[in-house]
Coordinates of C-alpha atoms in Angstrom, one line a residue:
M1 CA 0.3 -0.2 0.0
K2 CA 1.6 3.4 -1.2
K3 CA 2.0 6.0 2.2
P4 CA 0.9 9.4 2.1
V5 CA 3.9 11.8 1.3
I6 CA 1.4 14.8 1.6
Q7 CA -0.9 15.0 5.0
F8 CA -2.8 17.7 6.1
S9 CA -4.6 17.0 9.6
D10 CA -7.5 19.3 11.0
F11 CA -5.1 22.1 8.9
G12 CA -5.7 26.1 8.9
F13 CA -3.9 28.9 8.5
K14 CA -4.6 32.6 8.7
Y15 CA -2.0 35.5 7.4
R16 CA -1.0 38.3 10.0
S17 CA -2.8 40.8 7.9
Q18 CA -6.1 39.4 7.8
T19 CA -9.1 38.8 10.4
A20 CA -9.8 35.3 9.0
P21 CA -8.8 32.2 8.3
T22 CA -7.5 31.7 4.6
L23 CA -7.5 27.7 5.3
Q24 CA -9.7 26.0 7.4
N25 CA -10.6 22.4 8.3
I26 CA -8.2 20.5 5.5
N27 CA -8.1 17.3 5.5
L28 CA -6.0 16.2 2.8
A29 CA -3.6 12.9 2.0
I30 CA -1.6 12.4 -1.3
Y31 CA 0.3 9.8 -2.2
E32 CA 3.6 8.4 -3.6
G33 CA 3.6 8.5 -7.1
E34 CA 0.1 10.4 -7.6
K35 CA -1.0 12.8 -9.8
V36 CA -3.2 15.5 -8.6
L37 CA -5.3 18.7 -10.0
I38 CA -6.1 21.7 -7.3
A39 CA -8.8 24.0 -8.9
G40 CA -10.8 27.0 -7.5
P41 CA -11.8 30.0 -8.1
S42 CA -9.9 32.9 -7.3
G43 CA -9.2 34.3 -3.8
S44 CA -10.1 30.1 -2.7
G45 CA -7.0 29.6 -1.2
K46 CA -5.6 27.0 -3.6
S47 CA -2.0 29.2 -3.8
T48 CA -1.8 29.1 -0.1
L49 CA -2.5 25.1 0.1
A50 CA 0.4 24.9 -2.5
H51 CA 2.3 27.4 -0.3
C52 CA 2.0 25.6 2.6
I53 CA 3.2 22.1 0.8
N54 CA 6.4 24.0 -0.3
G55 CA 7.0 25.6 3.1
L56 CA 6.5 29.4 1.9
V57 CA 4.0 28.7 4.6
P58 CA 5.2 29.6 7.3
F59 CA 8.6 29.7 6.6
S60 CA 7.8 33.4 4.6
Y61 CA 4.4 33.9 5.0
K62 CA 3.9 34.6 8.6
G63 CA 0.3 33.8 10.5
E64 CA -1.4 31.4 12.7
V65 CA -1.6 27.7 12.1
T66 CA -3.6 24.8 13.8
G67 CA -3.6 21.1 12.9
S68 CA -0.8 19.4 11.3
I69 CA 1.0 18.9 7.8
K70 CA 3.4 16.3 7.2
I71 CA 5.9 16.1 4.0
M72 CA 7.9 13.1 3.4
D73 CA 6.1 11.9 7.0
R74 CA 7.8 15.1 8.3
E75 CA 6.0 17.5 10.7
T76 CA 7.0 20.6 8.6
K77 CA 6.8 23.1 11.2
D78 CA 9.6 21.4 12.8
E79 CA 11.5 21.8 9.6
N80 CA 13.2 25.0 7.9
I81 CA 12.5 25.7 4.3
F82 CA 15.6 24.5 2.8
A83 CA 15.0 21.1 3.8
L84 CA 11.6 21.1 2.2
S85 CA 12.9 22.5 -0.8
K86 CA 15.0 18.5 -0.8
F87 CA 11.4 17.3 -1.1
V88 CA 9.3 19.7 -3.3
G89 CA 10.5 21.1 -6.3
T90 CA 8.6 24.4 -7.4
V91 CA 7.6 25.6 -10.6
L92 CA 6.5 29.2 -10.6
Q93 CA 3.5 30.4 -12.5
D94 CA 6.0 32.9 -14.1
P95 CA 9.6 31.1 -14.7
D96 CA 11.6 34.3 -15.1
G97 CA 11.0 34.7 -11.2
Q98 CA 13.3 31.8 -10.2
F99 CA 16.0 31.9 -12.5
I100 CA 19.3 32.1 -10.8
G101 CA 22.4 31.2 -13.7
L102 CA 23.0 33.2 -17.1
T103 CA 23.0 30.0 -19.1
V104 CA 20.6 26.8 -19.3
G105 CA 23.4 24.8 -17.9
E106 CA 24.2 27.2 -15.1
D107 CA 21.1 27.3 -13.8
I108 CA 20.4 23.9 -13.8
A109 CA 23.3 23.2 -12.1
F110 CA 22.7 25.6 -9.3
A111 CA 21.1 23.4 -6.9
L112 CA 24.2 21.2 -7.5
E113 CA 26.5 23.9 -6.7
N114 CA 24.8 24.7 -3.0
D115 CA 24.7 21.0 -2.4
C116 CA 28.9 20.8 -3.3
V117 CA 28.9 18.1 -5.8
Q118 CA 31.7 16.9 -8.0
Q119 CA 31.9 18.9 -11.2
D120 CA 31.9 15.4 -13.0
R121 CA 28.5 14.2 -11.6
M122 CA 27.2 17.3 -12.1
R123 CA 27.8 17.6 -15.3
E124 CA 26.6 14.1 -16.2
R125 CA 23.5 14.5 -13.9
V126 CA 22.5 18.4 -15.7
T127 CA 22.7 16.8 -18.7
E128 CA 20.4 13.5 -17.6
V129 CA 18.0 16.1 -16.6
A130 CA 18.2 18.4 -19.5
E131 CA 17.7 15.7 -22.1
M132 CA 14.5 14.0 -19.8
V133 CA 12.8 17.9 -20.4
D134 CA 14.4 18.4 -24.0
V135 CA 16.5 21.2 -23.7
D136 CA 19.8 19.4 -23.8
S137 CA 20.9 21.9 -27.1
Y138 CA 20.0 24.7 -25.0
L139 CA 22.4 24.3 -22.1
A140 CA 25.1 27.1 -23.5
S141 CA 22.4 29.3 -24.5
S142 CA 21.2 32.4 -22.6
I143 CA 17.8 32.0 -20.9
H144 CA 16.4 34.8 -21.8
H145 CA 16.5 34.4 -25.4
L146 CA 14.3 31.4 -25.0
S147 CA 10.7 31.1 -25.4
G148 CA 7.8 30.6 -22.8
G149 CA 7.5 27.0 -23.3
Q150 CA 11.5 26.6 -22.8
K151 CA 11.6 28.3 -19.4
Q152 CA 9.2 26.4 -18.1
K153 CA 11.0 23.5 -18.9
V154 CA 14.6 24.9 -18.0
A155 CA 12.9 25.7 -14.8
L156 CA 11.3 22.4 -14.5
A157 CA 15.0 20.8 -14.9
G158 CA 16.4 23.1 -12.3
V159 CA 13.8 21.3 -9.2
M160 CA 14.3 17.9 -10.9
V161 CA 18.1 18.0 -11.0
D162 CA 18.3 17.5 -6.8
D163 CA 15.9 14.3 -7.2
V164 CA 13.0 16.1 -5.2
K165 CA 10.3 13.5 -4.8
I166 CA 7.0 16.2 -5.3
L167 CA 7.0 18.2 -8.0
L168 CA 4.5 21.4 -7.6
F169 CA 3.5 22.6 -10.5
D170 CA 1.7 26.7 -9.9
E171 CA -0.7 27.6 -12.7
P172 CA 1.5 26.1 -15.3
L173 CA -0.6 27.0 -18.5
A174 CA -0.8 30.7 -17.5
N175 CA 1.8 32.2 -20.0
L176 CA 1.8 29.8 -22.4
D177 CA 0.2 29.5 -26.2
P178 CA -2.5 26.8 -26.6
A179 CA -0.6 24.5 -28.0
T180 CA 2.3 24.9 -26.0
G181 CA 0.6 24.9 -23.1
T182 CA -0.4 21.4 -24.3
Q183 CA 2.7 20.2 -24.6
A184 CA 3.8 21.4 -21.4
I185 CA 1.3 18.7 -19.8
S186 CA 2.2 16.1 -22.1
L187 CA 5.7 16.4 -20.4
I188 CA 4.6 16.8 -16.9
D189 CA 2.6 13.5 -17.5
R190 CA 5.4 11.8 -19.7
I191 CA 8.1 12.9 -16.2
H192 CA 5.4 11.9 -13.6
K193 CA 5.3 8.2 -15.7
E194 CA 8.7 8.2 -16.3
T195 CA 10.1 8.9 -12.5
G196 CA 7.1 8.2 -10.7
T197 CA 7.6 11.5 -8.9
T198 CA 4.5 12.6 -7.3
V199 CA 3.1 15.6 -9.1
V200 CA 1.0 18.1 -7.7
I201 CA -1.2 20.8 -10.1
I202 CA -2.7 24.3 -9.5
E203 CA -4.9 25.5 -12.2
H204 CA -8.5 26.4 -13.0
R205 CA -8.0 25.5 -16.8
L206 CA -9.8 22.0 -16.8
E207 CA -9.8 20.9 -20.2
D208 CA -6.6 22.1 -20.7
V209 CA -4.8 19.5 -17.6
L210 CA -7.2 17.0 -18.5
H211 CA -5.5 16.7 -21.8
C212 CA -3.0 13.9 -20.0
D213 CA -4.9 11.8 -17.0
V214 CA -5.0 12.9 -13.5
D215 CA -5.5 10.6 -11.0
R216 CA -7.9 12.9 -8.6
I217 CA -9.0 16.7 -8.9
I218 CA -9.3 18.6 -5.7
I219 CA -11.8 21.7 -5.4
V220 CA -10.9 24.1 -2.9
N221 CA -13.1 26.9 -2.2
E222 CA -13.8 29.8 0.3
G223 CA -10.9 27.7 2.2
R224 CA -12.0 25.1 2.6
I225 CA -11.8 21.3 0.1
V226 CA -14.9 20.9 -1.1
C227 CA -14.4 18.0 -3.3
D228 CA -12.1 15.4 -4.1
M229 CA -12.6 12.7 -6.4
P230 CA -11.5 11.1 -9.6
P231 CA -12.2 13.3 -12.8
D232 CA -14.9 11.0 -14.1
E233 CA -17.1 11.4 -10.9
L234 CA -16.4 14.8 -10.9
L235 CA -17.6 15.7 -14.4
A236 CA -20.6 14.0 -13.9
S237 CA -21.6 16.1 -10.8
N238 CA -22.6 19.6 -10.7
M239 CA -19.8 20.3 -8.3
L240 CA -17.6 22.7 -10.9
E241 CA -20.2 25.0 -12.1
A242 CA -21.4 25.1 -7.6
A243 CA -16.8 26.2 -7.5
N244 CA -17.1 28.9 -10.2
I245 CA -14.7 26.3 -12.7
R246 CA -15.3 26.0 -16.2
E247 CA -16.8 23.2 -17.8
P248 CA -14.8 21.4 -20.5
L249 CA -17.3 22.4 -23.7
Y250 CA -18.1 19.3 -24.7
I251 CA -19.5 18.5 -21.3
R252 CA -21.4 21.5 -21.9
A253 CA -22.5 20.6 -25.4
L254 CA -23.6 16.9 -24.3
K255 CA -25.6 18.9 -21.6
Y256 CA -27.6 21.1 -23.9
A257 CA -28.2 17.8 -25.9
G258 CA -29.9 16.2 -23.0
C259 CA -27.7 13.7 -22.5
K260 CA -26.9 11.8 -19.0
V261 CA -23.4 12.5 -18.3
T262 CA -22.1 9.7 -15.8
S263 CA -19.1 8.7 -14.8
D264 CA -19.8 5.5 -17.3
I265 CA -19.3 6.9 -20.6
Y266 CA -15.4 8.5 -19.2
P267 CA -16.6 12.4 -19.6
N268 CA -12.7 12.9 -18.5
H269 CA -11.0 13.6 -22.1
I270 CA -12.8 13.6 -25.6
D271 CA -11.3 11.0 -26.8
K272 CA -12.3 8.1 -24.5
L273 CA -16.1 9.5 -24.7
K274 CA -18.2 6.8 -24.8
I275 CA -21.0 8.4 -27.7
G276 CA -23.0 5.4 -27.4
Q277 CA -26.7 6.3 -26.9
C278 CA -25.6 10.5 -27.0
R279 CA -24.7 10.6 -30.7
D280 CA -28.7 10.4 -31.8
K281 CA -29.1 13.1 -29.3
L282 CA -26.8 15.3 -30.7
L283 CA -27.9 14.9 -33.7
A284 CA -31.1 15.5 -32.8
W285 CA -30.1 18.8 -30.9
Y286 CA -27.9 19.9 -33.8
S287 CA -31.1 19.5 -36.6
T288 CA -33.2 22.2 -34.3
A289 CA -30.6 24.4 -32.9
D290 CA -30.8 28.0 -34.7
E291 CA -28.5 28.9 -37.1
P292 CA -26.4 32.5 -36.1
E293 CA -27.5 35.5 -37.6
P294 CA -24.8 36.9 -39.8
A295 CA -23.0 39.8 -38.6
P296 CA -24.7 43.3 -40.2
K297 CA -22.2 45.6 -42.2
S298 CA -20.0 48.3 -41.0
T299 CA -17.9 51.1 -42.3
P300 CA -13.9 50.9 -41.6
A301 CA -12.7 51.8 -38.6
L302 CA -9.0 50.8 -38.4
E303 CA -7.2 49.9 -41.5
L304 CA -3.9 48.5 -42.4
N305 CA -1.9 48.8 -45.2
G306 CA 1.4 46.5 -45.8
I307 CA 2.9 47.1 -42.4
S308 CA 6.2 45.9 -41.8
F309 CA 8.5 45.8 -38.7
S310 CA 12.2 45.0 -37.6
Y311 CA 14.0 45.4 -34.2
Q312 CA 17.2 44.5 -35.8
A313 CA 18.1 45.1 -39.7
G314 CA 17.6 42.1 -41.8
K315 CA 15.5 40.4 -39.1
S316 CA 11.8 40.7 -40.0
T317 CA 9.4 40.9 -36.6
L318 CA 6.4 41.8 -39.2
D319 CA 6.2 41.1 -42.9
H320 CA 3.5 43.1 -44.8
I321 CA 0.5 43.2 -42.4
S322 CA -2.8 44.2 -43.8
F323 CA -5.9 43.7 -42.5
T324 CA -9.5 46.0 -41.8
I325 CA -11.6 46.4 -38.4
N326 CA -14.7 47.6 -39.1
K327 CA -16.6 50.0 -36.7
G328 CA -18.2 48.2 -34.4
E329 CA -16.6 44.6 -34.3
M330 CA -15.0 42.7 -31.6
V331 CA -11.7 40.8 -32.9
S332 CA -9.4 38.8 -31.6
I333 CA -5.8 38.4 -32.6
V334 CA -4.1 35.3 -31.9
G335 CA -0.9 33.0 -32.3
K336 CA 1.8 31.8 -30.4
N337 CA 4.6 32.8 -28.1
G338 CA 6.9 35.6 -30.0
A339 CA 4.7 35.7 -33.2
G340 CA 4.2 39.6 -33.4
K341 CA 1.0 40.4 -31.4
S342 CA 2.5 42.7 -28.9
T343 CA 4.4 44.2 -31.4
L344 CA 1.5 45.1 -33.7
S345 CA -0.3 46.5 -31.0
R346 CA 2.7 48.7 -30.3
L347 CA 2.2 49.8 -33.6
I348 CA -1.2 50.7 -33.9
C349 CA -0.6 52.7 -31.0
G350 CA 2.2 54.6 -31.9
F351 CA 5.1 53.3 -29.4
E352 CA 6.6 52.1 -32.5
R353 CA 7.1 53.1 -36.2
P354 CA 6.8 50.6 -38.8
D355 CA 9.4 50.6 -41.8
S356 CA 6.8 50.8 -44.0
G357 CA 2.9 50.6 -45.1
R358 CA 0.2 52.9 -43.4
I359 CA -1.9 52.8 -40.3
I360 CA -5.4 54.5 -41.2
V361 CA -8.3 55.2 -38.8
H362 CA -11.6 56.7 -39.8
G363 CA -9.7 57.4 -43.2
R364 CA -7.6 59.3 -41.7
D365 CA -3.7 58.0 -42.3
I366 CA -2.1 58.1 -38.7
T367 CA 1.1 56.7 -39.6
A368 CA 2.9 60.0 -38.6
D369 CA 1.0 61.2 -35.8
T370 CA 2.9 61.1 -32.2
I371 CA 1.4 58.8 -29.7
K372 CA 0.1 61.9 -28.4
E373 CA -2.1 62.5 -31.6
R374 CA -2.7 58.1 -31.2
S375 CA -4.1 58.3 -28.4
L376 CA -7.1 60.3 -29.3
S377 CA -8.1 57.5 -31.7
I378 CA -6.6 54.5 -30.3
G379 CA -6.7 53.2 -26.6
L380 CA -4.7 50.7 -25.1
V381 CA -5.6 48.8 -22.0
M382 CA -2.4 46.8 -20.6
Q383 CA -2.6 42.9 -19.2
N384 CA -1.9 44.4 -15.8
P385 CA -3.7 47.0 -14.8
N386 CA -1.5 48.1 -11.6
Q387 CA 0.8 49.0 -14.6
M388 CA -1.7 51.5 -15.8
I389 CA -3.1 53.1 -12.9
S390 CA -1.6 56.7 -11.2
K391 CA -4.2 58.1 -9.4
H392 CA -5.0 57.1 -5.7
M393 CA -9.1 58.0 -6.5
I394 CA -11.1 56.2 -9.0
Y395 CA -12.3 59.8 -10.5
D396 CA -9.2 61.2 -10.9
E397 CA -8.0 58.1 -12.4
V398 CA -10.8 58.5 -14.9
A399 CA -10.3 62.0 -15.7
L400 CA -6.6 62.0 -16.1
G401 CA -6.6 61.4 -19.6
L402 CA -9.2 64.8 -20.3
A403 CA -7.6 66.8 -17.9
V404 CA -4.2 66.4 -19.3
G405 CA -6.0 66.9 -22.7
G406 CA -7.4 70.1 -21.7
V407 CA -10.9 69.2 -21.3
P408 CA -13.0 71.7 -20.1
E409 CA -14.2 71.3 -16.1
K410 CA -18.1 70.8 -16.7
E411 CA -17.4 68.5 -19.8
M412 CA -14.6 66.9 -18.2
K413 CA -17.5 65.9 -15.2
E414 CA -20.4 64.8 -17.7
R415 CA -18.3 62.4 -19.3
V416 CA -16.2 60.9 -16.8
E417 CA -19.9 60.4 -14.5
R418 CA -21.0 58.6 -17.7
T419 CA -18.0 56.3 -18.2
L420 CA -18.4 55.4 -14.8
K421 CA -22.0 54.3 -15.2
I422 CA -21.6 52.4 -18.4
C423 CA -18.4 51.0 -16.8
G424 CA -20.3 50.2 -13.2
L425 CA -18.0 52.0 -11.1
Y426 CA -20.3 55.3 -10.5
P427 CA -21.2 54.3 -6.9
F428 CA -17.1 53.7 -6.4
R429 CA -16.2 57.0 -7.6
N430 CA -15.1 58.0 -4.6
W431 CA -13.2 55.4 -3.5
P432 CA -9.3 54.9 -3.5
V433 CA -8.5 52.3 -6.3
S434 CA -6.7 50.5 -3.9
A435 CA -9.8 49.7 -1.9
L436 CA -10.8 47.5 -5.4
S437 CA -10.4 44.3 -6.6
F438 CA -8.2 43.1 -9.6
G439 CA -11.3 42.8 -11.8
Q440 CA -12.5 46.1 -10.6
K441 CA -9.5 47.6 -11.3
K442 CA -9.1 46.3 -14.6
R443 CA -12.5 48.1 -15.5
V444 CA -11.2 51.7 -14.0
T445 CA -8.4 51.3 -17.0
I446 CA -11.0 50.2 -19.4
A447 CA -12.9 53.2 -18.3
S448 CA -9.7 55.7 -18.4
I449 CA -9.3 54.5 -22.0
L450 CA -13.3 54.7 -23.0
V451 CA -14.0 58.0 -21.5
L452 CA -11.4 59.4 -24.2
E453 CA -13.9 58.0 -26.8
P454 CA -11.2 56.2 -28.9
A455 CA -12.1 54.9 -32.4
V456 CA -10.6 51.4 -31.5
I457 CA -9.9 50.2 -28.0
I458 CA -7.2 47.4 -27.8
L459 CA -7.0 44.8 -24.7
D460 CA -4.0 42.6 -24.4
E461 CA -5.0 39.3 -22.5
P462 CA -8.3 41.0 -20.9
T463 CA -9.1 38.0 -18.7
A464 CA -5.5 36.5 -17.8
G465 CA -5.3 34.9 -14.4
Q466 CA -9.2 35.3 -14.1
D467 CA -11.4 32.5 -12.3
F468 CA -14.5 31.7 -14.3
R469 CA -16.8 34.3 -12.7
H470 CA -14.2 37.2 -13.2
Y471 CA -13.7 36.1 -16.3
T472 CA -17.6 36.1 -17.2
E473 CA -18.0 39.7 -15.6
M474 CA -15.2 41.2 -17.6
M475 CA -16.0 39.6 -21.0
E476 CA -20.0 40.4 -20.4
F477 CA -18.6 43.9 -19.3
L478 CA -16.7 44.2 -22.9
A479 CA -19.6 42.4 -24.8
E480 CA -22.0 45.3 -23.7
L481 CA -19.6 47.9 -24.8
N482 CA -19.4 46.3 -28.2
K483 CA -22.8 46.6 -28.1
R484 CA -22.6 50.2 -28.2
G485 CA -20.7 50.5 -31.0
V486 CA -17.2 50.7 -29.1
T487 CA -14.9 49.0 -31.5
I488 CA -12.4 46.0 -29.6
L489 CA -9.5 44.4 -30.8
L490 CA -8.4 41.7 -28.1
I491 CA -4.5 40.1 -28.0
T492 CA -5.6 36.5 -26.3
H493 CA -4.0 32.8 -25.9
D494 CA -7.6 32.2 -25.1
M495 CA -9.5 30.2 -27.6
H496 CA -12.6 29.6 -25.7
L497 CA -12.6 33.4 -25.1
M498 CA -11.9 34.2 -29.0
L499 CA -15.1 31.3 -29.9
E500 CA -17.4 32.9 -27.4
Y501 CA -16.7 36.4 -28.0
T502 CA -15.5 37.3 -30.9
P503 CA -16.8 36.1 -34.4
R504 CA -13.7 37.2 -36.3
A505 CA -10.1 36.2 -35.5
I506 CA -6.8 37.2 -37.4
V507 CA -4.1 34.9 -37.0
I508 CA -0.6 35.9 -36.7
A509 CA 2.8 33.4 -37.2
D510 CA 6.2 34.0 -37.8
G511 CA 5.7 37.9 -38.4
K512 CA 2.8 36.6 -41.0
K513 CA -0.8 37.1 -41.3
V514 CA -1.9 33.3 -42.0
A515 CA -5.5 33.6 -41.5
D516 CA -8.5 36.3 -41.1
D517 CA -11.5 34.1 -40.6
T518 CA -14.4 33.2 -38.1
S519 CA -13.1 31.7 -35.1
V520 CA -14.7 28.6 -36.2
N521 CA -13.5 28.5 -39.1
V522 CA -9.5 29.3 -37.6
L523 CA -10.2 27.0 -35.0
S524 CA -11.2 23.9 -37.5
D525 CA -8.1 24.0 -40.0
P526 CA -6.0 21.8 -39.1
A527 CA -3.3 24.0 -40.8
V528 CA -3.8 27.1 -39.3
V529 CA -4.0 25.4 -35.5
E530 CA -0.4 23.7 -36.2
Q531 CA 1.4 26.6 -37.9
A532 CA 0.0 29.4 -35.2
N533 CA 0.2 26.7 -32.0
L534 CA -3.4 27.1 -31.4
K535 CA -5.7 24.5 -30.1
Q536 CA -9.1 22.6 -32.1
T537 CA -11.6 23.2 -30.1
S538 CA -12.9 19.8 -28.2
L539 CA -16.6 20.8 -29.7
F540 CA -15.2 20.3 -33.4
D541 CA -14.0 16.7 -31.7
L542 CA -17.3 16.1 -30.5
A543 CA -19.2 16.6 -33.8
L544 CA -16.7 14.1 -35.6
R545 CA -16.9 11.4 -33.4
S546 CA -20.6 11.9 -33.1
G547 CA -21.1 11.7 -37.2
I548 CA -22.1 15.1 -38.0
S549 CA -22.1 16.4 -40.8
S550 CA -20.9 19.6 -40.6
P551 CA -18.6 20.0 -37.7
R552 CA -17.7 23.8 -38.2
E553 CA -21.6 24.3 -38.4
F554 CA -22.4 22.6 -35.2
V555 CA -19.5 24.7 -33.3
R556 CA -21.4 27.8 -34.4
R557 CA -25.2 26.7 -33.1
F558 CA -23.3 25.7 -30.2
I559 CA -22.2 29.4 -29.3
A560 CA -25.7 31.0 -30.7
F561 CA -27.1 28.6 -28.0
D562 CA -25.3 29.2 -25.6
K563 CA -25.3 32.9 -25.8
G564 CA -29.4 32.8 -26.0
A565 CA -29.2 30.3 -22.7
G566 CA -27.5 33.3 -21.0
R567 CA -24.0 30.9 -20.2
A568 CA -20.7 31.9 -20.6
W569 CA -17.8 29.8 -20.3
Q570 CA -13.8 30.7 -19.8

């Protein structure tokens, strides 16, 4: 019988700065060689639970501890964080935060250097681990020249080199494009199978993690464990919806079709799913679901004609990019990490100058405009609202752009109050920004751009790091703005967001535009999906397995039905 390597007994924890405990009544055992997913909404306590496993709680994050935690049969309160690091290796959400060495080899070797391992043995072990995670050809390379996925592999090697018994992954998919995220989950699965290491994954993207099998899923909500069961049983229950965690899309489609989802049909992965009796119900639902209405025609709001740009001479970052965004559209720009999406937004906003080509807004060429002039017609909302906010009070933050532009006081007050009402922030207008949640701060930054009445608003990863409920709130808010005629351009890795909210997607790969089509068509084109590191939707796979004649049409009808049912998925 396998023994527990992580054991929580009547455990609770309260941070010094808080009045209520973040974790309470935690009883949990994770066994040797298990692969476990811990999920939960923002603020549920799942990250604190992870910090308890690796020793950051209570040794770095101080507070009041009740009950007991044992790691490898040792009471953590009797150990120290260094001793625990010999058992638990943590791969952070942002791997840049844990690099030490200048090169890949130096970074992987760091733990061995601290252990005074002989150089010959050190080289041997570093090479061995690097080969295991497929970075052996980069040992002499600078870490900062690697892609996001490669950096994550190096971070994994850096903790595996010490032969830890437990691997802890903190939101490993957060900063990766869809295909790289799938590769990361496959790598974790391979390492787990080859080494027998106990693996704990903290992640709210359930469907993406279930690309490979896990033994159990533990749901944390409001500081308590509300669910601990195998994936098939969890997906057959209503626990995900109750905990504000998005169900896999194919599960939602089965439920819409009236299929009974039970553990007997193996719902944890689309490839294992027993379609059986569901096939007839899916076909019947598909035949009765309404076709989506075509989008109305409109006039151009933003045009890019032959835009090319290079950071270094002779090395093209963007190559002859051309597209038109019509007034009132909401469009996704997608592609793999480093494809040029962020550079494209910087060019549109004027932070960079194109080597060639023209940028036109409402028929006027703005290519030569200054950043200040460009800001009157183009607004950019950054991924992290804290990087944009510069005023203490909400009203002052939203009014800042108008004040700098010399707008008269009376007009400024009217525009700010009108915008605050549109954004649902009017009741908080006299609040300090620091009192708001992350999602509310995001609304403040959107309001500060919206008040300037730009022709186009660009949002960089608008839902990054947000759970199902906050994701839904943000996207429904943007959808309402879009209905008011605001033209919105979204830079995103989230394929579900792209499908649900943006009828059209522009795909960038290796500096070139490789597709400009409906989101459904993009995600059902294998060539585009592969070239741009995207991920085919499981709805398309479900339609294929059900024998539906037009899988693309099935996806379109699902989206239209989902909106009509008042549902939104992350």
